[in-house]
Coordinates of C-alpha atoms in Angstrom, one line a residue:
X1 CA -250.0 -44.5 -77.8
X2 CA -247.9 -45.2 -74.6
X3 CA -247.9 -48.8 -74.5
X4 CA -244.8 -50.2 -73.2
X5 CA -243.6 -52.5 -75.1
X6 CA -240.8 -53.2 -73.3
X7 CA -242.9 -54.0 -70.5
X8 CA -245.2 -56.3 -72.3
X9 CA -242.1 -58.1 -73.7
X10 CA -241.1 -59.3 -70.4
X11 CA -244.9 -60.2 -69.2
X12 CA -244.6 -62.4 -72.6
X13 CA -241.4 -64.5 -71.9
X14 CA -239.6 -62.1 -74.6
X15 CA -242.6 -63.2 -76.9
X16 CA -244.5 -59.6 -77.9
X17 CA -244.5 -60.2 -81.7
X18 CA -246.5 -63.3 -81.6
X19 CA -249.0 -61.9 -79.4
X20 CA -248.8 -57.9 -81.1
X21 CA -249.4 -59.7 -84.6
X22 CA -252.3 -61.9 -83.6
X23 CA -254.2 -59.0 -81.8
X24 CA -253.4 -56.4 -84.7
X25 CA -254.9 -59.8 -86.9
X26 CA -257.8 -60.3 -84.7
X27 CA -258.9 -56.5 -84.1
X28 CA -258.6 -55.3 -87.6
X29 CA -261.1 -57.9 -88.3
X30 CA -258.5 -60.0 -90.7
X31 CA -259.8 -63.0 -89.6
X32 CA -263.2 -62.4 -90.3
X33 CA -263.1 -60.4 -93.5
X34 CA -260.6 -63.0 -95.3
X35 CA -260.1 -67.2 -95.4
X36 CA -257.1 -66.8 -93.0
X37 CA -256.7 -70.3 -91.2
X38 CA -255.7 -69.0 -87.4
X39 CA -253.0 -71.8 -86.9
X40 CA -251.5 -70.9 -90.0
X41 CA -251.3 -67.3 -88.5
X42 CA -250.2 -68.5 -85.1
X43 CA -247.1 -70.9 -87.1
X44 CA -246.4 -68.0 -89.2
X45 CA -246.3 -65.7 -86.6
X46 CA -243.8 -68.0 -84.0
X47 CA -241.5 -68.7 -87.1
X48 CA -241.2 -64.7 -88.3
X49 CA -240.2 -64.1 -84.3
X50 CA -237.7 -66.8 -85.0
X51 CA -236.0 -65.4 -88.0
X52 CA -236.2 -61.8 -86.2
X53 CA -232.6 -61.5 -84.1
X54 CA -232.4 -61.1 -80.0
X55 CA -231.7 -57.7 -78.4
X56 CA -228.9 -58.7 -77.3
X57 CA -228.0 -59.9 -81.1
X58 CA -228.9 -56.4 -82.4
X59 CA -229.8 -54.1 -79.6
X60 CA -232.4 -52.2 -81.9
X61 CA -234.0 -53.9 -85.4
X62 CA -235.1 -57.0 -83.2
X63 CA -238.5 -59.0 -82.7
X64 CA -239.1 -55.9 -79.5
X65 CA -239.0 -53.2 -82.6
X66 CA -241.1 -55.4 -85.0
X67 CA -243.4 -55.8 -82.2
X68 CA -243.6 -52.0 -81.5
X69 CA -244.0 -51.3 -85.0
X70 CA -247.4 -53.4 -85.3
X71 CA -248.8 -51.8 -82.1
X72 CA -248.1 -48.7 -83.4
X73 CA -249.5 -49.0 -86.7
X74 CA -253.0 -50.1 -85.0
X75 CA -252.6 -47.5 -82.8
X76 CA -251.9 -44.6 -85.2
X77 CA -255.1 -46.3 -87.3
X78 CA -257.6 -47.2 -84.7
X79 CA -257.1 -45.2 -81.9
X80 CA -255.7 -41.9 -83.9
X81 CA -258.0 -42.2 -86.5
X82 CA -256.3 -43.0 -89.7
X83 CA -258.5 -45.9 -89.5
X84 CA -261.5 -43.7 -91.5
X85 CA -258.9 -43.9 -94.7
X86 CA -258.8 -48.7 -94.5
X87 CA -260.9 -51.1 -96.0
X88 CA -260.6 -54.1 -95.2
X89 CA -257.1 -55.2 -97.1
X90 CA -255.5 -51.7 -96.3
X91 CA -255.7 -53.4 -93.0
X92 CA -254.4 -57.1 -93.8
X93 CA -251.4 -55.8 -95.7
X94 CA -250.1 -53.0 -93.5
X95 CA -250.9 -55.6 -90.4
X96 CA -248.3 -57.8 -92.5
X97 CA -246.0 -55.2 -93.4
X98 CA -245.3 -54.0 -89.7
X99 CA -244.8 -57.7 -88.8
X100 CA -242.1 -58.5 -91.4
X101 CA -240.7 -55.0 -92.7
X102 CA -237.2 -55.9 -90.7
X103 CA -237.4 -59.6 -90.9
X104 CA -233.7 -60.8 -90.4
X105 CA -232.0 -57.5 -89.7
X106 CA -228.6 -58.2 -89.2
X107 CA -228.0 -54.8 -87.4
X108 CA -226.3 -53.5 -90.1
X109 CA -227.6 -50.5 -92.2
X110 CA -227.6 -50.7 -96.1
X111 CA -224.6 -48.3 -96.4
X112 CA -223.1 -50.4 -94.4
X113 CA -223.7 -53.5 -96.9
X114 CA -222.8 -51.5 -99.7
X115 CA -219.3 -50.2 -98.6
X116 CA -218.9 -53.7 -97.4
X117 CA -220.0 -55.2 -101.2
X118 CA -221.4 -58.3 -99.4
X119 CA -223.7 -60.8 -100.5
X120 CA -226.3 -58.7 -99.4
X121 CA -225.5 -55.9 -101.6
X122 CA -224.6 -58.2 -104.3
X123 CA -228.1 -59.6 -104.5
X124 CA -230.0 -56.3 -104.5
X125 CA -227.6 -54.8 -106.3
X126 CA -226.8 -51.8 -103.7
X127 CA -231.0 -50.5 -103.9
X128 CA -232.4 -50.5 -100.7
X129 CA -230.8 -53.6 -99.8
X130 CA -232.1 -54.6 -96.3
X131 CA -235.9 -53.6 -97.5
X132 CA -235.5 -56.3 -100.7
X133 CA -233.9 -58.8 -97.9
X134 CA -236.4 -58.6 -96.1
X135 CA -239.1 -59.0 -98.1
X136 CA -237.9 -61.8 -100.5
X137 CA -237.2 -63.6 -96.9
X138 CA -241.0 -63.2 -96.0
X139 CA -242.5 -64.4 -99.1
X140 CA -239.9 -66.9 -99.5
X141 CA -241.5 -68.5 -95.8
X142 CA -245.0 -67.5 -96.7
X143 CA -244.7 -69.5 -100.4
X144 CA -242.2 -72.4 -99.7
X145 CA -243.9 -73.4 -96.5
X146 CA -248.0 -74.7 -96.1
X147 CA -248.2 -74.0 -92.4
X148 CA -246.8 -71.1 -92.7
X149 CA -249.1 -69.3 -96.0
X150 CA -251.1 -67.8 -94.1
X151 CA -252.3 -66.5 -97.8
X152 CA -253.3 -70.3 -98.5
X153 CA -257.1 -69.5 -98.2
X154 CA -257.3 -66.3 -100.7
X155 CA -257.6 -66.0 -104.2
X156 CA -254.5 -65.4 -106.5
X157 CA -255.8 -62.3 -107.3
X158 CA -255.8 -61.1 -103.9
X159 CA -252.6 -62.7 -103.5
X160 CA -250.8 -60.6 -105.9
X161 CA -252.8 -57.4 -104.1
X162 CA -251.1 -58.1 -101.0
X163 CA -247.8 -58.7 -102.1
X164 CA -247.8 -55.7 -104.9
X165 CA -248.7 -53.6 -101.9
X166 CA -246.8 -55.1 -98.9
X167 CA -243.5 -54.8 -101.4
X168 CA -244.5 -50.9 -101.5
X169 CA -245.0 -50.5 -98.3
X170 CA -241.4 -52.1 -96.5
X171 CA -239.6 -50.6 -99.4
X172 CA -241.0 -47.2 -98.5
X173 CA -239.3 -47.9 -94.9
X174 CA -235.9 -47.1 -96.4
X175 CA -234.7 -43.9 -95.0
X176 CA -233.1 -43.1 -98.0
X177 CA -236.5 -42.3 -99.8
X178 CA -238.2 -40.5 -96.6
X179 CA -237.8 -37.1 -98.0
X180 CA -239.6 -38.3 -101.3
X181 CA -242.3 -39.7 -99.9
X182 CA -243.0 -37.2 -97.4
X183 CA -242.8 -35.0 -100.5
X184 CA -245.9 -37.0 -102.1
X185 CA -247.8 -37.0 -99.7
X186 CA -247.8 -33.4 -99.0
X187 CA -248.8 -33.3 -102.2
X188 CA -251.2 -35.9 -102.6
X189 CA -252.5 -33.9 -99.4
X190 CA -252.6 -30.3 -100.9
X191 CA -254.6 -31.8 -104.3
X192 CA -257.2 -34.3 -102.7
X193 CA -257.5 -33.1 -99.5
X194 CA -259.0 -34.9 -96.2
X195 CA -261.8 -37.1 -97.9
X196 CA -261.3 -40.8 -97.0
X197 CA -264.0 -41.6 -100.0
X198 CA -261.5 -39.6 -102.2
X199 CA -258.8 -41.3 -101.2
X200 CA -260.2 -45.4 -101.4
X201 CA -261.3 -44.1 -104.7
X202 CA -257.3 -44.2 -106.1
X203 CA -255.5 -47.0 -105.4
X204 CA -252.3 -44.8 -106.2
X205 CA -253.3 -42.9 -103.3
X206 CA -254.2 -45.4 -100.8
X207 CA -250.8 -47.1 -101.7
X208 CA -248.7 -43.1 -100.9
X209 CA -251.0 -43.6 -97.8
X210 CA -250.1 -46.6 -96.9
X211 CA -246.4 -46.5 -97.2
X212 CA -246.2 -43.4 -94.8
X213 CA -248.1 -44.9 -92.3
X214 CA -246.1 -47.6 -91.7
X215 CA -243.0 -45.4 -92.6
X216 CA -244.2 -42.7 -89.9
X217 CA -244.4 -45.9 -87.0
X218 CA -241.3 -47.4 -87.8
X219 CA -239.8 -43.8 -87.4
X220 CA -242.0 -42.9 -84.2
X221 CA -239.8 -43.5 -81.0
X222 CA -239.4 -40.0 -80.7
X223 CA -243.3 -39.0 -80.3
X224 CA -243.6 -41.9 -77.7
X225 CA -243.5 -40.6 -74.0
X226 CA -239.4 -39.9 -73.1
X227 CA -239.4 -43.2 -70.5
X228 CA -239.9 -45.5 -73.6
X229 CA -238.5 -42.7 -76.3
X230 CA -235.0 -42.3 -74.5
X231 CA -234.5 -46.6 -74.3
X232 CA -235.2 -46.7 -78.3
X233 CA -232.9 -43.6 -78.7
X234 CA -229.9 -45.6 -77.0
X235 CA -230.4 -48.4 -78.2
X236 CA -230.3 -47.6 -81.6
X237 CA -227.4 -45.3 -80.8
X238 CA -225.4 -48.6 -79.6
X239 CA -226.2 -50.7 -82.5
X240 CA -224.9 -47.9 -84.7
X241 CA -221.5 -47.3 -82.6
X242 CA -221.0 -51.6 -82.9
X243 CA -221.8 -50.8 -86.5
X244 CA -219.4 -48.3 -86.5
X245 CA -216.2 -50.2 -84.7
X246 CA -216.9 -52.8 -87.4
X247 CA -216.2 -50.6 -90.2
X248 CA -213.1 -48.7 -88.5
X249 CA -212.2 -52.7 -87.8
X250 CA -212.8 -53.1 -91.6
X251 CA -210.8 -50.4 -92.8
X252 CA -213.6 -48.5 -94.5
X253 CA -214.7 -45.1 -93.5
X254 CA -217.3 -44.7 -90.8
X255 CA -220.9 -43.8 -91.6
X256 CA -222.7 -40.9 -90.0
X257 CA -223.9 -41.0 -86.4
X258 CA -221.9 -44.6 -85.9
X259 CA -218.8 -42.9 -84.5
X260 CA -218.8 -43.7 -81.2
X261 CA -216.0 -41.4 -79.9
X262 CA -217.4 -38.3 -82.2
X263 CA -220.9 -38.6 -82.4
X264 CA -222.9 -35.6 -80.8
X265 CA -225.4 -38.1 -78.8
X266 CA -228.0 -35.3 -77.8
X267 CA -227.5 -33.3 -81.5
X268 CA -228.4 -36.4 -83.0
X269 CA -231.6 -37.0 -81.4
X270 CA -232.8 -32.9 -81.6
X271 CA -231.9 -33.2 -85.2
X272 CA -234.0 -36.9 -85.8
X273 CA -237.1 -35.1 -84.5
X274 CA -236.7 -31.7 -85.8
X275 CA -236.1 -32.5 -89.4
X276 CA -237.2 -36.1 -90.2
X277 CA -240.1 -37.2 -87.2
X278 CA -241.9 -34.4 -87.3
X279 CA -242.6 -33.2 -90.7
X280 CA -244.0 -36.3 -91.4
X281 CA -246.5 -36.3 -88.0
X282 CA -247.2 -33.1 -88.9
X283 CA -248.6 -34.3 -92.3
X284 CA -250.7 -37.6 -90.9
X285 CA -252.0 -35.3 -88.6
X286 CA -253.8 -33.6 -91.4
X287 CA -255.3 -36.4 -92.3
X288 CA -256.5 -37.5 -88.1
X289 CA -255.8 -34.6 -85.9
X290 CA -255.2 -36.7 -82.8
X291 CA -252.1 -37.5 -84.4
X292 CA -251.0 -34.4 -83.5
X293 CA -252.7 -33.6 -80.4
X294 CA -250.8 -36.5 -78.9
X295 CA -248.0 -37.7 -81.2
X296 CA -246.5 -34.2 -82.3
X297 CA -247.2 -32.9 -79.3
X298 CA -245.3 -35.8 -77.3
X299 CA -242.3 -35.2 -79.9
X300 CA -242.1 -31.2 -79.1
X301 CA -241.6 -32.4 -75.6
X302 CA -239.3 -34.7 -76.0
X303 CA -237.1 -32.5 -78.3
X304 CA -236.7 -29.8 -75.4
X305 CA -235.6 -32.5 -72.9
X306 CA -233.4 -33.6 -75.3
X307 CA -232.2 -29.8 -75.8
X308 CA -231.7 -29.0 -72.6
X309 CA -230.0 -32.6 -71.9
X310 CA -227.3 -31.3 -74.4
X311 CA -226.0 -29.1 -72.1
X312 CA -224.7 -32.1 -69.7
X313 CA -222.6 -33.5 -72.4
X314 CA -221.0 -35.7 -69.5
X315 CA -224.1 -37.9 -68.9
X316 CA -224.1 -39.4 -72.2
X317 CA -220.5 -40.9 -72.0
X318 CA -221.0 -44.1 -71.0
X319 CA -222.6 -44.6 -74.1
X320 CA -219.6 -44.2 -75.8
X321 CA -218.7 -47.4 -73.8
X322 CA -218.2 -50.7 -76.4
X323 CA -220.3 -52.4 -73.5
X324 CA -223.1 -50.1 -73.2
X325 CA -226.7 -51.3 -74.0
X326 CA -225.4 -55.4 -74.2
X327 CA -228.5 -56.3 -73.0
X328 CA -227.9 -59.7 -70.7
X329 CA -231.2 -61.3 -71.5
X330 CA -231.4 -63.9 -68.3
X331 CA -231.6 -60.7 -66.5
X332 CA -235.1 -60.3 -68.0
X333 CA -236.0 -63.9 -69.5
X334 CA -235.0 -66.5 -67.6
X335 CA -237.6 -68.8 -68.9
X336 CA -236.8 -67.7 -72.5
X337 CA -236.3 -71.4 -73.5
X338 CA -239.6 -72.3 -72.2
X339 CA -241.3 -70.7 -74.8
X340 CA -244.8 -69.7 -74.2
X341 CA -245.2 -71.8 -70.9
X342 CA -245.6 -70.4 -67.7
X343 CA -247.0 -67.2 -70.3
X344 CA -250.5 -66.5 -68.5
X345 CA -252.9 -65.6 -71.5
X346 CA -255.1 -63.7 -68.9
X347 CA -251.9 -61.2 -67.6
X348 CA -250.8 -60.9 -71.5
X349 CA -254.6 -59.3 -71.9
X350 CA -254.9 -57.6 -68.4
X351 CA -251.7 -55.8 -69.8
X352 CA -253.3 -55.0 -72.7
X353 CA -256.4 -53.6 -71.7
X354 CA -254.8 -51.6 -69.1
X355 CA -252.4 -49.7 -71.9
X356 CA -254.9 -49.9 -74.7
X357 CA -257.1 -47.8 -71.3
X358 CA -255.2 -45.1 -71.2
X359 CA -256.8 -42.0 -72.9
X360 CA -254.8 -39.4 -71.7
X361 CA -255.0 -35.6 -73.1
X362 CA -251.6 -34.4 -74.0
X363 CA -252.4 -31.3 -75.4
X364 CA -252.9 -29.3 -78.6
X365 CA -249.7 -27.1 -79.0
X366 CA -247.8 -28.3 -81.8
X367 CA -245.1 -25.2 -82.2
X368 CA -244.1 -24.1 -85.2
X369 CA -241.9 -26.4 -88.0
X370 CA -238.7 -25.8 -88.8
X371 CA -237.2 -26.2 -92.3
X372 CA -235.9 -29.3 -93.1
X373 CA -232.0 -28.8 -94.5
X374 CA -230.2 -31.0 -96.7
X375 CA -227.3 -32.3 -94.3
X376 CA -230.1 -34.5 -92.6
X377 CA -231.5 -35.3 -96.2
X378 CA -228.3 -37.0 -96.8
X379 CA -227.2 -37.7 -93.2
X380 CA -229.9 -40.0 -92.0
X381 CA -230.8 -41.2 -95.7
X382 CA -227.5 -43.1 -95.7
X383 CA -226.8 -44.0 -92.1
X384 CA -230.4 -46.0 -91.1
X385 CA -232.0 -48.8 -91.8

């Protein structure tokens, strides 16, 4: 659950996605369980990383967060145990819908877009706008390209499965339906209960399932240990505030938590876990309880740093800076242009065997929930992603 991704990006020449989305291919037994041609997968896989942006492009929704998002999705299912709940194509199309749920994310969030009436918004017409951007991009590549269908092989029928549910799933990502599907699945939990045989039984349930999963990892920075939790929390706080200076340079009004002069930095993070990350853990870890023996429990811990972090309100103003977090990337890829030479296969899996080793015991005391509260309903369902 502590894999350093950032880490692993650099051992990679700045090339994690590639090799994240072949071993979340290869060890959830895609290849074996479905006609997937491997250099279709290895093309579609180097042209997805092509069409995701740089970190210093958009210092958060970049290949490094797609990357993290399909590592964490096998982790939460194989090493936490929501694995007990996949067949075979729960598997396939969540693997796929990590990989391309932010495919071409400007760094913009869909409020922004919206104000903006752009060609973005205009298209979608203003409903979740980046989620249907990214989607119709991905199919787009998969159907318009051969070497890059990596669907070629499989039957229409089990074509239409994967896209029916892969469309679910991203569109779940938006923030701006969190609270409602949180809601059904607490519901879906309090009716069926923990049987995985229950649940393959209904697809309808499978596809709730599903949709939090890779909902809950694309919103799981703050249940990662602080050293990797703290560099996601400012660097999504930075491509907010450039959000934000483009919208006061715009003459519209600025949206929540992209005010970098006014934004309560520490506020912003308690509130994130309190009210949006945890409820959600708490609810997969119904379903596998080592999600919240480690998860939860590394998010209570991160919360009370960030808590008492508050009170030294003069540590966070450099982030307030309009050059904090411009990542210079020759600091950390100077070989970026080389592509995948000089990349030693047999480092890539050293580091991965040495992370994917790591079986620590966190701890079991998850603290009581607090209520949720509207003002974060509304707050983060129109200022992310």
């Amino acid at each position: 659950w502590g894999f350093d991704i950032f880490e692993f990006d650099k051992i990679t020449g700045s090339r994690s996605l590639l090799f994240c989305g072949w071993e979340a291919f290869l060890r959830s037994g895609c290849f074996s369980e479905f006609p997937i041609d491997w250099q279709k997968v290895t093309v579609f896989l180097a042209k997805v990383e092509s069409l995701y942006k740089t970190e210093k492009q958009t210092p958060y929704h970049n290949r490094i967060h797609a990357a993290d998002v399909t590592q964490t999705v096998h982790a939460l299912c194989y090493d936490l145990g929501l694995s007990a709940f996949y067949d075979p194509m729960d598997w396939f199309v969540t693997t796929l819908g990590a990989i391309i749920h932010d495919l071409g994310h400007h760094g913009k969030s869909n409020a922004y877009h919206v104000a903006m009436q752009d060609e973005l918004a205009l298209t979608y017409n203003d409903k979740s706008v980046l989620e249907n951007f990214h989607l119709s991009l991905a199919f787009k590549m998969l159907s318009g390209n051969a070497d890059t269908n990596l669907l070629s092989g499989m039957s229409r029928d089990q074509v239409a499965v994967v896209r029916k549910e892969v469309i679910d799933m991203v569109l779940g990502t938006d923030m701006a339906q969190h609270f409602s599907r949180v809601g059904d699945l607490s519901r879906l939990i309090s009716t069926i209960g923990k049987d995985a045989e229950v649940w393959q039984s209904d697809d309808a349930h499978m596809m709730v399932l599903r949709a939090m999963v890779l909902h809950c990892a694309d919103i799981s920075n703050p249940t990662k240990p602080f050293k990797l939790a703290t560099q996601w929390s400012f660097r999504v706080l930075q491509e907010f505030f450039l959000q934000g200076d483009a919208e006061m340079a715009a003459g519209v009004p600025i949206s929540p938590l992209c005010d970098r002069v006014n934004t309560d930095i520490p506020g912003s993070q308690i509130g994130f876990i309190k009210f949006i990350t945890l409820p959600a853990f708490d609810l997969l870890g119904i379903l596998a309880p080592k999600v919240k023996d480690i998860c939860v429990v590394e998010a209570i811990g991160n919360h009370k740093v960030w808590e008492h972090r508050s009170k030294n309100r003069d540590f966070y103003e450099e982030t307030r800076d309009p050059n904090f977090g411009q990542v210079q990337e020759e600091d950390f890829y100077p070989d970026r242009e080389a592509g995948l030479s000089g990349v030693s296969t047999r480092v890539v899996d050293t580091f991965i065997q040495a992370e994917l080793g790591d079986d620590e015991n966190i701890g079991t005391d998850t603290e009581s929930r607090l209520p949720m509260n509207s003002f974060w309903a509304q707050l983060w369902g129109c200022s992310c992603r």
